[in-house]
Coordinates of C-alpha atoms in Angstrom, one line a residue:
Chain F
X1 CA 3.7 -8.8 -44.5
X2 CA 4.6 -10.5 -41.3
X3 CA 1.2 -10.0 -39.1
X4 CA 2.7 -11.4 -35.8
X5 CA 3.2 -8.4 -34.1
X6 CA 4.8 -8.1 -30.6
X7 CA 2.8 -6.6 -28.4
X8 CA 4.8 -4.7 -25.5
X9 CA 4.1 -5.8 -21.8
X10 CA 2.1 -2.3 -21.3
X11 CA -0.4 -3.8 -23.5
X12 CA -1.5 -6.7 -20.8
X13 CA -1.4 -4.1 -17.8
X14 CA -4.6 -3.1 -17.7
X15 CA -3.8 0.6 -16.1
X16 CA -2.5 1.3 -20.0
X17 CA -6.0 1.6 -20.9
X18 CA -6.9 4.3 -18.3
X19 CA -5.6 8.0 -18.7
X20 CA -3.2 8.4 -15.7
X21 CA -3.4 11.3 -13.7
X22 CA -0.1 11.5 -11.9
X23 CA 2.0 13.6 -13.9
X24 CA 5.0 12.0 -14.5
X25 CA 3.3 8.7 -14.6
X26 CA 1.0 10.0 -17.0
X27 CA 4.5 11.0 -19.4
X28 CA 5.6 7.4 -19.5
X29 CA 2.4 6.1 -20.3
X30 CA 2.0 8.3 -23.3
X31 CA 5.5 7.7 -24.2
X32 CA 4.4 3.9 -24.6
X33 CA 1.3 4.6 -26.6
X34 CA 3.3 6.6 -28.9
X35 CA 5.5 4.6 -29.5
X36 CA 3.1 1.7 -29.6
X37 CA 1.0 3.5 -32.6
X38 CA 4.4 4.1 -34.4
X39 CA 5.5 0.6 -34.5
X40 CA 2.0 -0.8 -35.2
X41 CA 1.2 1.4 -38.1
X42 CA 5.2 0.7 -39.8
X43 CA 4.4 -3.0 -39.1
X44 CA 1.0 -2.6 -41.1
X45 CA 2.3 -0.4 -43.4
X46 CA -0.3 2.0 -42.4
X47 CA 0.3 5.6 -43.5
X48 CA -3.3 7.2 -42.8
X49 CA -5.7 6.1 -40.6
X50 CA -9.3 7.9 -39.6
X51 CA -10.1 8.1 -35.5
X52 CA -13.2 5.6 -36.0
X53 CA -10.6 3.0 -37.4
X54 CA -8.9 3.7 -34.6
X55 CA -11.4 2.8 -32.1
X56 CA -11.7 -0.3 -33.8
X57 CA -8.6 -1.5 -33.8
X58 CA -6.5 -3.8 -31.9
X59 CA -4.2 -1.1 -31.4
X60 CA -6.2 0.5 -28.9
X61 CA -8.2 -2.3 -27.8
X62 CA -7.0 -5.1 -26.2
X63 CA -10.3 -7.7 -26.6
X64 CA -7.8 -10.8 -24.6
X65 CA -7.1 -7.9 -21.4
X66 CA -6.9 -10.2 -18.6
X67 CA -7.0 -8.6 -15.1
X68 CA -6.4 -10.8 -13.1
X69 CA -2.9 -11.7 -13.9
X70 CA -0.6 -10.6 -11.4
X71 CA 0.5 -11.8 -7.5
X72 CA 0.3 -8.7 -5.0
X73 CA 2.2 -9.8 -1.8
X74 CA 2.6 -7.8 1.4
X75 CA 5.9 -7.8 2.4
X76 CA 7.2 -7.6 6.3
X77 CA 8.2 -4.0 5.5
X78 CA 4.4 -3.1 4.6
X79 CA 5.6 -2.8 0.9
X80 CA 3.7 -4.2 -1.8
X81 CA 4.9 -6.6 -4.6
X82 CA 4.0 -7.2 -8.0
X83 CA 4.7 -10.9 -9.3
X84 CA 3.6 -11.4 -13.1
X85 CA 2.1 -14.9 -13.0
X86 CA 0.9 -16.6 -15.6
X87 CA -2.9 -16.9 -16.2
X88 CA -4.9 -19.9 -16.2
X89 CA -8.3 -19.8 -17.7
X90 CA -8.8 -16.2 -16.1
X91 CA -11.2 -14.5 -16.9
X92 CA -11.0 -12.0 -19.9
X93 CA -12.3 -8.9 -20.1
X94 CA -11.3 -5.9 -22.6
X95 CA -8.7 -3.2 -22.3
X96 CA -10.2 -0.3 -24.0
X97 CA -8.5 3.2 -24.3
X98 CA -11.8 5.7 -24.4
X99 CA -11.4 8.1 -27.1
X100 CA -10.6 11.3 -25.5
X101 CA -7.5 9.5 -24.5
X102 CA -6.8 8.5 -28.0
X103 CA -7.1 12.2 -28.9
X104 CA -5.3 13.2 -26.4
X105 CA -2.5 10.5 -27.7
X106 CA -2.9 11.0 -31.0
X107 CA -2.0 15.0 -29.7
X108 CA 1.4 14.0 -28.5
X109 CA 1.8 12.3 -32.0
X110 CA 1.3 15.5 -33.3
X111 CA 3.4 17.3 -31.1
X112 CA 6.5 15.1 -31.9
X113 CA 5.9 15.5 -35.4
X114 CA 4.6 12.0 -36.4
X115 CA 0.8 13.0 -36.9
X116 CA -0.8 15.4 -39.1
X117 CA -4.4 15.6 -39.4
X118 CA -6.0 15.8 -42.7
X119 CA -9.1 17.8 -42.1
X120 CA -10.1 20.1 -39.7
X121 CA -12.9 18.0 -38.5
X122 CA -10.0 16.1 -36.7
X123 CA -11.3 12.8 -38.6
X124 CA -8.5 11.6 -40.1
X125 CA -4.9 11.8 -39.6
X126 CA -1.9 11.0 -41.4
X127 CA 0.8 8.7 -39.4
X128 CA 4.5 9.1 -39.7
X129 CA 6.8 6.5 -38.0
X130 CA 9.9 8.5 -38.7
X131 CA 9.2 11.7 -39.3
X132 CA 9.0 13.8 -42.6
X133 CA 12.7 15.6 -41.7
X134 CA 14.0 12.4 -40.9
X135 CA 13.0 10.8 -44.3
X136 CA 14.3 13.9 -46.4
X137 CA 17.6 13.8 -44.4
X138 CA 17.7 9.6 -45.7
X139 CA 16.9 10.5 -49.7
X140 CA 19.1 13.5 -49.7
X141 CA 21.7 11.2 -48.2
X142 CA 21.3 9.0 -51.0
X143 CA 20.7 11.6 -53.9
X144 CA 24.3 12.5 -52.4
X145 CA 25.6 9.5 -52.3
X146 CA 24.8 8.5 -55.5
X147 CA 26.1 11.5 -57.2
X148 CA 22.6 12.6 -58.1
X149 CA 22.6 16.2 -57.0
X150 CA 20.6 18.4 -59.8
X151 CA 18.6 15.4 -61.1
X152 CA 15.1 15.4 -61.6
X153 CA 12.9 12.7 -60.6
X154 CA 9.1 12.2 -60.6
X155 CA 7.6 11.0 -57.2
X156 CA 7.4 7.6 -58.5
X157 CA 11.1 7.0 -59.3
X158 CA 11.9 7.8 -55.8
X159 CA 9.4 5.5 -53.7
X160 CA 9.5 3.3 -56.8
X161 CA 12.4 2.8 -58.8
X162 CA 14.8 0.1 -59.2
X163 CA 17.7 2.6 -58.0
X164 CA 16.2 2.7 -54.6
X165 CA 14.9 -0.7 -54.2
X166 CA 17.0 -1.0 -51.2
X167 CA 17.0 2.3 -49.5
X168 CA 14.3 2.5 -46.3
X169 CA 12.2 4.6 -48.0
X170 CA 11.3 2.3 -50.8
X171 CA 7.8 2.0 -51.2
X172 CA 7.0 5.5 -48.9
X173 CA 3.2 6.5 -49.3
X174 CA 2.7 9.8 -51.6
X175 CA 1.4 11.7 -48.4
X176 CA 4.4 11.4 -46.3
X177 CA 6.8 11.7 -49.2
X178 CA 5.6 15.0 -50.2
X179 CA 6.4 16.4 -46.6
X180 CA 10.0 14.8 -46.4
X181 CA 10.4 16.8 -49.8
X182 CA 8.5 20.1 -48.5
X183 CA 11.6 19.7 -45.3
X184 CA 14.1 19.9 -48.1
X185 CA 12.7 22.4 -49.5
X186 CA 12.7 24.3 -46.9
X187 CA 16.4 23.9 -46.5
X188 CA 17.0 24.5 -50.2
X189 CA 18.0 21.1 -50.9
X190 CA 15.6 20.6 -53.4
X191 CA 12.1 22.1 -55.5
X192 CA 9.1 20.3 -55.8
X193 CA 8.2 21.1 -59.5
X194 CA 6.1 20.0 -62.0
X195 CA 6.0 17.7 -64.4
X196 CA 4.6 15.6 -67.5
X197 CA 2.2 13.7 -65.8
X198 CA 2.5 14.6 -62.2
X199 CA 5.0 16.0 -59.3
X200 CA 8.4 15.9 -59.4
X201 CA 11.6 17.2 -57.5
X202 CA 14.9 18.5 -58.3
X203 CA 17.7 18.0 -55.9
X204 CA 20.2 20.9 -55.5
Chain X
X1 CA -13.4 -4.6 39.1
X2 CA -12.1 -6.2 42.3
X3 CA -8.3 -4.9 41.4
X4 CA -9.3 -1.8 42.7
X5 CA -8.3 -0.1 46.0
X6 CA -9.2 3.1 47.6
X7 CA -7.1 6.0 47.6
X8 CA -6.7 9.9 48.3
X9 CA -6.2 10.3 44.8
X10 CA -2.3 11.9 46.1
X11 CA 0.6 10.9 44.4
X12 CA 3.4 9.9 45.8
X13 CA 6.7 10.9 45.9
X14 CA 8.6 9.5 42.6
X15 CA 5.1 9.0 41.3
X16 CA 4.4 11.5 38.4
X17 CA 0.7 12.6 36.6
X18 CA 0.9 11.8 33.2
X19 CA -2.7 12.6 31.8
X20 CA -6.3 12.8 33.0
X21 CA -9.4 13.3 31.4
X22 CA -12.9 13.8 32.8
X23 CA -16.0 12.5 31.4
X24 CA -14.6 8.6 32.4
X25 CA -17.0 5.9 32.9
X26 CA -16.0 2.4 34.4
X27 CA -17.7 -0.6 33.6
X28 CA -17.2 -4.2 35.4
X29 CA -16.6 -6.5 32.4
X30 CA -19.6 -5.6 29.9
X31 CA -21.5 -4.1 33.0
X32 CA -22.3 -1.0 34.1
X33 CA -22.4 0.5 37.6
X34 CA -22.1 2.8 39.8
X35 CA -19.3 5.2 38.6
X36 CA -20.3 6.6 36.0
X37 CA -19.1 10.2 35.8
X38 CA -15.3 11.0 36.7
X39 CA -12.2 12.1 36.4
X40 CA -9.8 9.6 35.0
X41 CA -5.9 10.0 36.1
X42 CA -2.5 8.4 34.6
X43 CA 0.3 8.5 36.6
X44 CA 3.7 6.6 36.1
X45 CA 2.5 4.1 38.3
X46 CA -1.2 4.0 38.7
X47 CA -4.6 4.5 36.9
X48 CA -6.7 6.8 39.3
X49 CA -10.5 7.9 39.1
X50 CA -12.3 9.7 41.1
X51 CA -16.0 10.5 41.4
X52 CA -16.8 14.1 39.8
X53 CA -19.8 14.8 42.2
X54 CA -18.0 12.7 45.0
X55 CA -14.6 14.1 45.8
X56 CA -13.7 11.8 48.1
X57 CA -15.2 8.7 46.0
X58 CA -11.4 7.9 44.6
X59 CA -10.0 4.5 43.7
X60 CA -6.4 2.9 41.5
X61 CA -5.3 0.3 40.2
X62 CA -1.5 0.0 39.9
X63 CA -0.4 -0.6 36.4
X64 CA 1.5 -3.4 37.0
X65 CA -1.8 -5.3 37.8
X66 CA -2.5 -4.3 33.2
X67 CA -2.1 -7.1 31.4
X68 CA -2.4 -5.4 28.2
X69 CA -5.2 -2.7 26.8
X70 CA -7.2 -2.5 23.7
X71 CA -9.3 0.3 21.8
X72 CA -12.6 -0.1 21.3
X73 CA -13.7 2.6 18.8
X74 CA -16.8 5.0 19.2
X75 CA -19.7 4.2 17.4
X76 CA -23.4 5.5 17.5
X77 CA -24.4 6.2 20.6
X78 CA -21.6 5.1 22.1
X79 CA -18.4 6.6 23.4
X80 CA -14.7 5.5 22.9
X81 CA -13.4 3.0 25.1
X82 CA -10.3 1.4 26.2
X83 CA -10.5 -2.1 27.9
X84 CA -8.3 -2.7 30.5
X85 CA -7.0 -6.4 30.7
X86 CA -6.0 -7.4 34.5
X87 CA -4.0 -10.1 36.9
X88 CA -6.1 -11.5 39.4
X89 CA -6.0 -9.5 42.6
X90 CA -3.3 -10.0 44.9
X91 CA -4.2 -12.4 48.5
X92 CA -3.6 -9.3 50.1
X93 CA -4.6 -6.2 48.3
X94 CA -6.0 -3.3 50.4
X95 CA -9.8 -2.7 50.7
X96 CA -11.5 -1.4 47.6
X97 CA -15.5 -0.8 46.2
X98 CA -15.7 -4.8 45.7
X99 CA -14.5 -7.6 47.0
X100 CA -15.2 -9.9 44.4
X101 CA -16.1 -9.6 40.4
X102 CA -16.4 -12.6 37.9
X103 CA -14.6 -10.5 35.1
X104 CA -11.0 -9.8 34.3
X105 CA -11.4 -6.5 32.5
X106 CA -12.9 -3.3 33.0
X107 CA -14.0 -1.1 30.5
X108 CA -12.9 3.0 30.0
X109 CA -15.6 5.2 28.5
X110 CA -14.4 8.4 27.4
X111 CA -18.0 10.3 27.2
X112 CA -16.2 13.7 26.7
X113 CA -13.8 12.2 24.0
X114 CA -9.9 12.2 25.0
X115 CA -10.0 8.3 24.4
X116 CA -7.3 8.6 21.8
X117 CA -4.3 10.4 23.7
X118 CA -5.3 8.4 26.8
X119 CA -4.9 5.2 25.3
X120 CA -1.7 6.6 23.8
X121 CA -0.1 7.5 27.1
X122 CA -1.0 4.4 28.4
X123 CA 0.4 2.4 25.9
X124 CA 3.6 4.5 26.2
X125 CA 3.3 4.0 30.1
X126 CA 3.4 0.0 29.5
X127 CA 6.1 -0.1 27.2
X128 CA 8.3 2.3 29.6
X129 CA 7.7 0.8 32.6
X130 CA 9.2 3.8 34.4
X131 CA 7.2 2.6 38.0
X132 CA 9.8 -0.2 38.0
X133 CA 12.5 2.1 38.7
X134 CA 11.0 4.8 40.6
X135 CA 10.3 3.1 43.7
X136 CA 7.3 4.5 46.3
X137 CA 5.9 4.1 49.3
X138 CA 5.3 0.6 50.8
X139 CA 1.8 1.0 50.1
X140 CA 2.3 1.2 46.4
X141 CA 4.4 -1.2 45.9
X142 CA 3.6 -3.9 43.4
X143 CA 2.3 -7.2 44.2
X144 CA 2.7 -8.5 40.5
X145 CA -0.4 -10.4 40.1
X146 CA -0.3 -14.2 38.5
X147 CA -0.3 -16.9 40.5
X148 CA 1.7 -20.0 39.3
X149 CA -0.7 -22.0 36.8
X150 CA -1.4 -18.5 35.7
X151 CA -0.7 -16.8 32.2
X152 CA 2.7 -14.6 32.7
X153 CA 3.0 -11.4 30.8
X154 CA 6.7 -10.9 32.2
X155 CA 7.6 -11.3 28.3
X156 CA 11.1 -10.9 26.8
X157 CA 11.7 -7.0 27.8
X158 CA 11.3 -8.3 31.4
X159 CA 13.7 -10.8 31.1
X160 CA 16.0 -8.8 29.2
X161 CA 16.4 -6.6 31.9
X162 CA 16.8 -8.7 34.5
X163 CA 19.7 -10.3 32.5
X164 CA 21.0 -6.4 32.3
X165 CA 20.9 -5.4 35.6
X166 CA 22.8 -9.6 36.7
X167 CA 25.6 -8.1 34.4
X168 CA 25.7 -5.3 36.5
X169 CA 26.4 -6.8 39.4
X170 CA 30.1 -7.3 40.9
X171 CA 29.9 -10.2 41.9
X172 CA 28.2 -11.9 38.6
X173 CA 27.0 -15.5 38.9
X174 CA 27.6 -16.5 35.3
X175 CA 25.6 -20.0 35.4
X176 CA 22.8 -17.9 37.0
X177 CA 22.9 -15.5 33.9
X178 CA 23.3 -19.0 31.4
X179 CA 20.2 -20.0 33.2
X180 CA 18.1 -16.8 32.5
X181 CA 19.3 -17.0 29.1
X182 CA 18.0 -20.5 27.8
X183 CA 14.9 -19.1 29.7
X184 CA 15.1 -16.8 27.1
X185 CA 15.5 -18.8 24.4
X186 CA 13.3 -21.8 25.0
X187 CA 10.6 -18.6 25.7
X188 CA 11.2 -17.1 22.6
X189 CA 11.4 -21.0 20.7
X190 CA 7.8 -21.5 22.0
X191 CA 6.9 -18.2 20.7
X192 CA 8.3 -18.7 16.8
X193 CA 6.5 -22.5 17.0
X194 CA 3.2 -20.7 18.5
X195 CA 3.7 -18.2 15.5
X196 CA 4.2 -20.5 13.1
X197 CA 1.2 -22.8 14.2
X198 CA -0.8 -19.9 14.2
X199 CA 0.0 -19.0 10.6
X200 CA -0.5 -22.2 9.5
X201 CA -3.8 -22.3 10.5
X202 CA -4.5 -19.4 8.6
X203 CA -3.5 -20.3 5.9
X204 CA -4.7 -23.7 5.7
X205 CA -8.2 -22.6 6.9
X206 CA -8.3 -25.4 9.6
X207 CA -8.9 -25.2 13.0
X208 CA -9.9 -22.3 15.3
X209 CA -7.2 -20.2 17.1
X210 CA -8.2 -20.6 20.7
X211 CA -8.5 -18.0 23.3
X212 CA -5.5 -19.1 25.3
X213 CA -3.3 -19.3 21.8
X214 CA -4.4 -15.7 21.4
X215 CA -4.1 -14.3 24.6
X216 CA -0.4 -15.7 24.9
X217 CA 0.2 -14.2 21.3
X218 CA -1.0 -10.7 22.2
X219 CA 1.0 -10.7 25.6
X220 CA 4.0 -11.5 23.4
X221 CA 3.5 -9.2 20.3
X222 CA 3.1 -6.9 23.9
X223 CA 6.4 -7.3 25.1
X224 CA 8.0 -6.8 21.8
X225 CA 6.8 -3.4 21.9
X226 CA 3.7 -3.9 19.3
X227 CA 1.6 -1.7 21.4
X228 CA -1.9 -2.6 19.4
X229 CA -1.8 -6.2 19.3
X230 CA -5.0 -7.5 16.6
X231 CA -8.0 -8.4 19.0
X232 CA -11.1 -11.0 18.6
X233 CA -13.2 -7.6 19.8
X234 CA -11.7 -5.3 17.4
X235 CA -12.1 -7.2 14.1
X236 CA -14.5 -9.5 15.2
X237 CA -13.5 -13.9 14.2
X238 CA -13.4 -14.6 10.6
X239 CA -11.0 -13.0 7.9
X240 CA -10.4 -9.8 8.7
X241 CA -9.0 -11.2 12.0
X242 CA -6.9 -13.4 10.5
X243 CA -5.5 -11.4 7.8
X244 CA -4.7 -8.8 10.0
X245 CA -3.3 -11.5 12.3
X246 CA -1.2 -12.5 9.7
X247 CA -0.1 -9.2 8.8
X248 CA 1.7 -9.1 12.2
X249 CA 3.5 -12.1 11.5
X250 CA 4.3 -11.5 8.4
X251 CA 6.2 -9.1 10.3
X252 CA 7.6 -11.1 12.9
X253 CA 8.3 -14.0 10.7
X254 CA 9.5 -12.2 7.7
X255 CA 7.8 -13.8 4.7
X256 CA 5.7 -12.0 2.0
X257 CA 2.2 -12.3 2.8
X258 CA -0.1 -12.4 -0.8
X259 CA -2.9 -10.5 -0.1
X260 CA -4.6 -10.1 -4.0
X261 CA -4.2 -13.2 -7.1
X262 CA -5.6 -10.3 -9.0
X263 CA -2.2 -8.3 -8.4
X264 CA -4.5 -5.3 -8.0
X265 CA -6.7 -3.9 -5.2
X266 CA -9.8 -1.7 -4.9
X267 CA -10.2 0.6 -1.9
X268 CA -12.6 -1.8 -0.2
X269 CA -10.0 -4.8 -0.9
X270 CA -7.3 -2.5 1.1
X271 CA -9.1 -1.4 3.9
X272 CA -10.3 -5.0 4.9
X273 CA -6.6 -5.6 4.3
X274 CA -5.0 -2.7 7.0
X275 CA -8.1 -2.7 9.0
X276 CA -9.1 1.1 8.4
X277 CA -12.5 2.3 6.8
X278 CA -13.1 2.8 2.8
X279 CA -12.7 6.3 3.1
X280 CA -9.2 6.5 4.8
X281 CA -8.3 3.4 2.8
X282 CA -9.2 5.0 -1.0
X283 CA -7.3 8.8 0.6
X284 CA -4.2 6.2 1.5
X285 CA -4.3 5.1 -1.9
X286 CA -4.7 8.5 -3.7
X287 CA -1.7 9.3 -1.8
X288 CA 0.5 6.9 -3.0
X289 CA -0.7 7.0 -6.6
X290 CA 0.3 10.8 -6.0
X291 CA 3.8 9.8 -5.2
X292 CA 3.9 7.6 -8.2
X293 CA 4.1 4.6 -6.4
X294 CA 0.6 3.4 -7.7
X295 CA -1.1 3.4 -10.6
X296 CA -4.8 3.3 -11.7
X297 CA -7.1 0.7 -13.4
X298 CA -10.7 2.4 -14.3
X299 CA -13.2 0.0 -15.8
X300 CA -16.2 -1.4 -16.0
X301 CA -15.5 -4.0 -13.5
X302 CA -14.4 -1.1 -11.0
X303 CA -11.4 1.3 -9.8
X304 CA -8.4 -1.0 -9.0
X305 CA -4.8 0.5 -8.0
X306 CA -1.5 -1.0 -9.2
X307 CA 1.9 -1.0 -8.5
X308 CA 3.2 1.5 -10.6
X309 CA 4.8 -0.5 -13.2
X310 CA 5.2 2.6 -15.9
X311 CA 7.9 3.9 -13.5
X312 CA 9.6 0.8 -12.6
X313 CA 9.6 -1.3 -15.4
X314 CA 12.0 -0.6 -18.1

């Protein structure tokens, strides 16, 4: 849809694009990436993505990086100041996050149960905004609220149908579906089955 | 080198050793001479050096007659020094190795190192003072040096005090004090407008600072107890100079100096910037990226440290 995406202000400071090694600096920085990735890919309704496309992209590679943007005064008290300025025919050169700092991103990802790879070459991944509890708590919340509980529906009805045209999860990809019903399951709230032409699930 | 008078090398009564250091070299101005080998001595009221193969070869200056001191840093081949700045020599100064010299300054060699405390303790020596109330013998008594026409290095400290010790008195003479007072002020007026002039030269590029501007600046940045005043010799004319010139006024005028449009700096950008070399300058910056206070930029175009905006940005 909309392709105007907003870029966050970490995404003009060029230190975004180097792998910090202070500790708690580091934290927030991979915080921001994460984050970052998670809005980009719900934006561009991207559900799977391989770590060559990744490279490639905008996301982590910021072609406009200008760095010389900023004021840095000295101040009486031997502090230093940072004043955002803005540029005027600066030079441009890229922001580019090397890739052994978009694995080591697209590890947090992981951690935090928003990434799952889907080999074991580590080639491609699978990329959740909200993760696959998160969307099972939303449809069982609405298999509830509808009065729905012991009904059978094929994959399609769910992501598809008119009955959930406006719930959030309209229009979910297959992939990340199938784990927000695999959570349930595991709670016991519902049973991926079988059926005529495909997968279904039964809510309990 | 004509400031200097003989001595025994005793100290007086009321007058205490501070430090000494062998391995001392004088030099007249840029020159070298005779004394080349000896014993350097501090005391609370002099600066004393006598020969190390010539016991009785012993010669002061009172330290009153300083003006103010600089470091000269060792380099290859050459030894730490310290430069000694000095008021003309008293009408009636006692007898010492010459009667006349062209130059104002002597220079300190420290050829078995101890340059660095030295210069220390004489700093701390001219900021305290302490021979101006721990009176000696007659023949050590001051003569303070300029004649009138001549630079004064008396500075606001000096005035300060004398205001002090007028309040003291019993019977105070209040216009007196009113007088020293707009002293005072019209003294530290001319010093702002001298600072000001100065930074406005720097900043607009035009014009050179001239040697009497300067030396009047550094006897003032003196008195206000900056004990290493930014000299022509240490950071030679050009930018450096003036950016570490205008580091110090930044200071005393309180505005925010910009030292970087790029809002970044690389290790070489900050050491020209605090006057140290790469090396310290990149540790000083690892530092502070350890405490989270900067962050790092690694590119192509370099290694460039930032404020850390991750922490203090929302």
């Amino acid at each position: 849809m909309a392709m105007s995406f907003e870029w966050p202000w970490q995404y003009r400071f060029p230190p975004f694009f180097t792998l910090q090694p202070n500790v708690d600096t580091r934290q927030k920085q991979l915080a921001a990436w994460c984050s970052l990735v998670l809005s980009f890919c719900r934006l561009h309704k991207q559900s799977s993505m391989t770590v060559m496309e990744a490279q490639e992209s905008p996301l982590f590679n910021n072609v406009k990086l200008q760095r010389s943007k900023g004021h840095l005064f000295l101040l009486p008290d031997s502090s230093l100041k940072y004043l955002w300025r803005k540029a005027e025919g600066r030079q441009q050169t890229e922001g580019k996050l090397p890739v052994e700092s978009i694995q080591i991103v697209l590890e947090e990802l992981r951690k935090k149960g928003n990434l799952e790879w889907l080999d074991k070459s580590k080639s491609s991944f699978l990329i959740m905004w909200r993760r696959p509890e998160e969307w099972g708590k939303l449809i069982y919340q609405w298999v509830s609220r509808s009065g729905q509980n012991n009904s059978v529906f094929t994959l399609y009805e769910l992501t598809n149908g008119e009955d959930t045209e406006d719930e959030e999860f309209h229009g979910l990809d297959e992939a990340t579906l199938l784990r927000a019903l695999q959570a349930l399951q595991q709670e016991h709230k519902a049973e991926i089955i079988t059926v005529s032409d495909g997968r279904g699930v039964k809510f309990f | 080198m004509d400031r200097f008078v003989w001595t025994s090398g005793l100290l007086e009564i009321n007058e205490t050793l501070v430090i000494q250091q062998r391995g001392v070299r004088i030099y007249d101005g840029e020159e070298k001479i005779k004394f080349d080998a000896g014993t350097l001595l501090l005391s609370t009221h002099r600066l004393i050096w006598r020969d190390q193969k010539n016991h009785e070869c012993c010669m002061a200056i009172l330290l009153s007659q300083i003006v103010f001191i600089e470091e000269q840093a060792a380099g290859i081949g050459k030894s730490a020094k310290i430069v000694v700045h000095l008021h003309p020599a008293p009408p009636n100064k006692e007898p010492g190795p010459f009667q006349s010299s062209k130059n104002s300054y002597i220079k300190l060699s420290f050829k078995e190192h101890g340059q660095i405390e030295f210069y220390r303790r004489l700093s701390e020596e001219m900021t305290q003072r302490r021979w101006e109330n721990m009176p000696v013998s007659q023949s050590l008594q001051t003569n303070r040096g300029p004649q009138p026409g001549r630079i004064r290095a008396v500075g606001i400290v000096g005035i300060e005090r004398k205001l002090e010790e007028k309040r003291k008195e019993t019977d105070k003479n209040i216009s007196e004090a009113f007088e020293d007072l707009s002293k005072l002020m019209i003294k530290a007026k001319e010093m702002v407008e001298l600072s000001k002039s100065i930074a406005n030269k720097i900043k607009d590029k035009q014009g050179d600072i001239t040697e009497d501007e300067t030396i009047r600046f550094k006897s003032y940045l003196l008195s206000m107890g900056i004990a290493n005043p930014v000299t022509r010799e240490t950071y030679g004319s050009g930018t450096q100079y003036h950016m570490q010139l205008a580091k110090q006024l930044a200071g005393i005028l309180q505005v925010p100096l910009e030292v970087s449009e790029k809002g970044s700096l690389t290790s070489e950008e900050f050491a020209k910037l605090v006057g140290m070399s790469v090396l310290l300058a990149k540790e000083r910056l690892l530092l502070a990226e350890k405490m989270g206070h900067l962050c790092r930029d690694d590119s192509v175009e370099g290694l460039r440290f930032y404020p850390n905006l991750f922490m203090t940005q929302s």
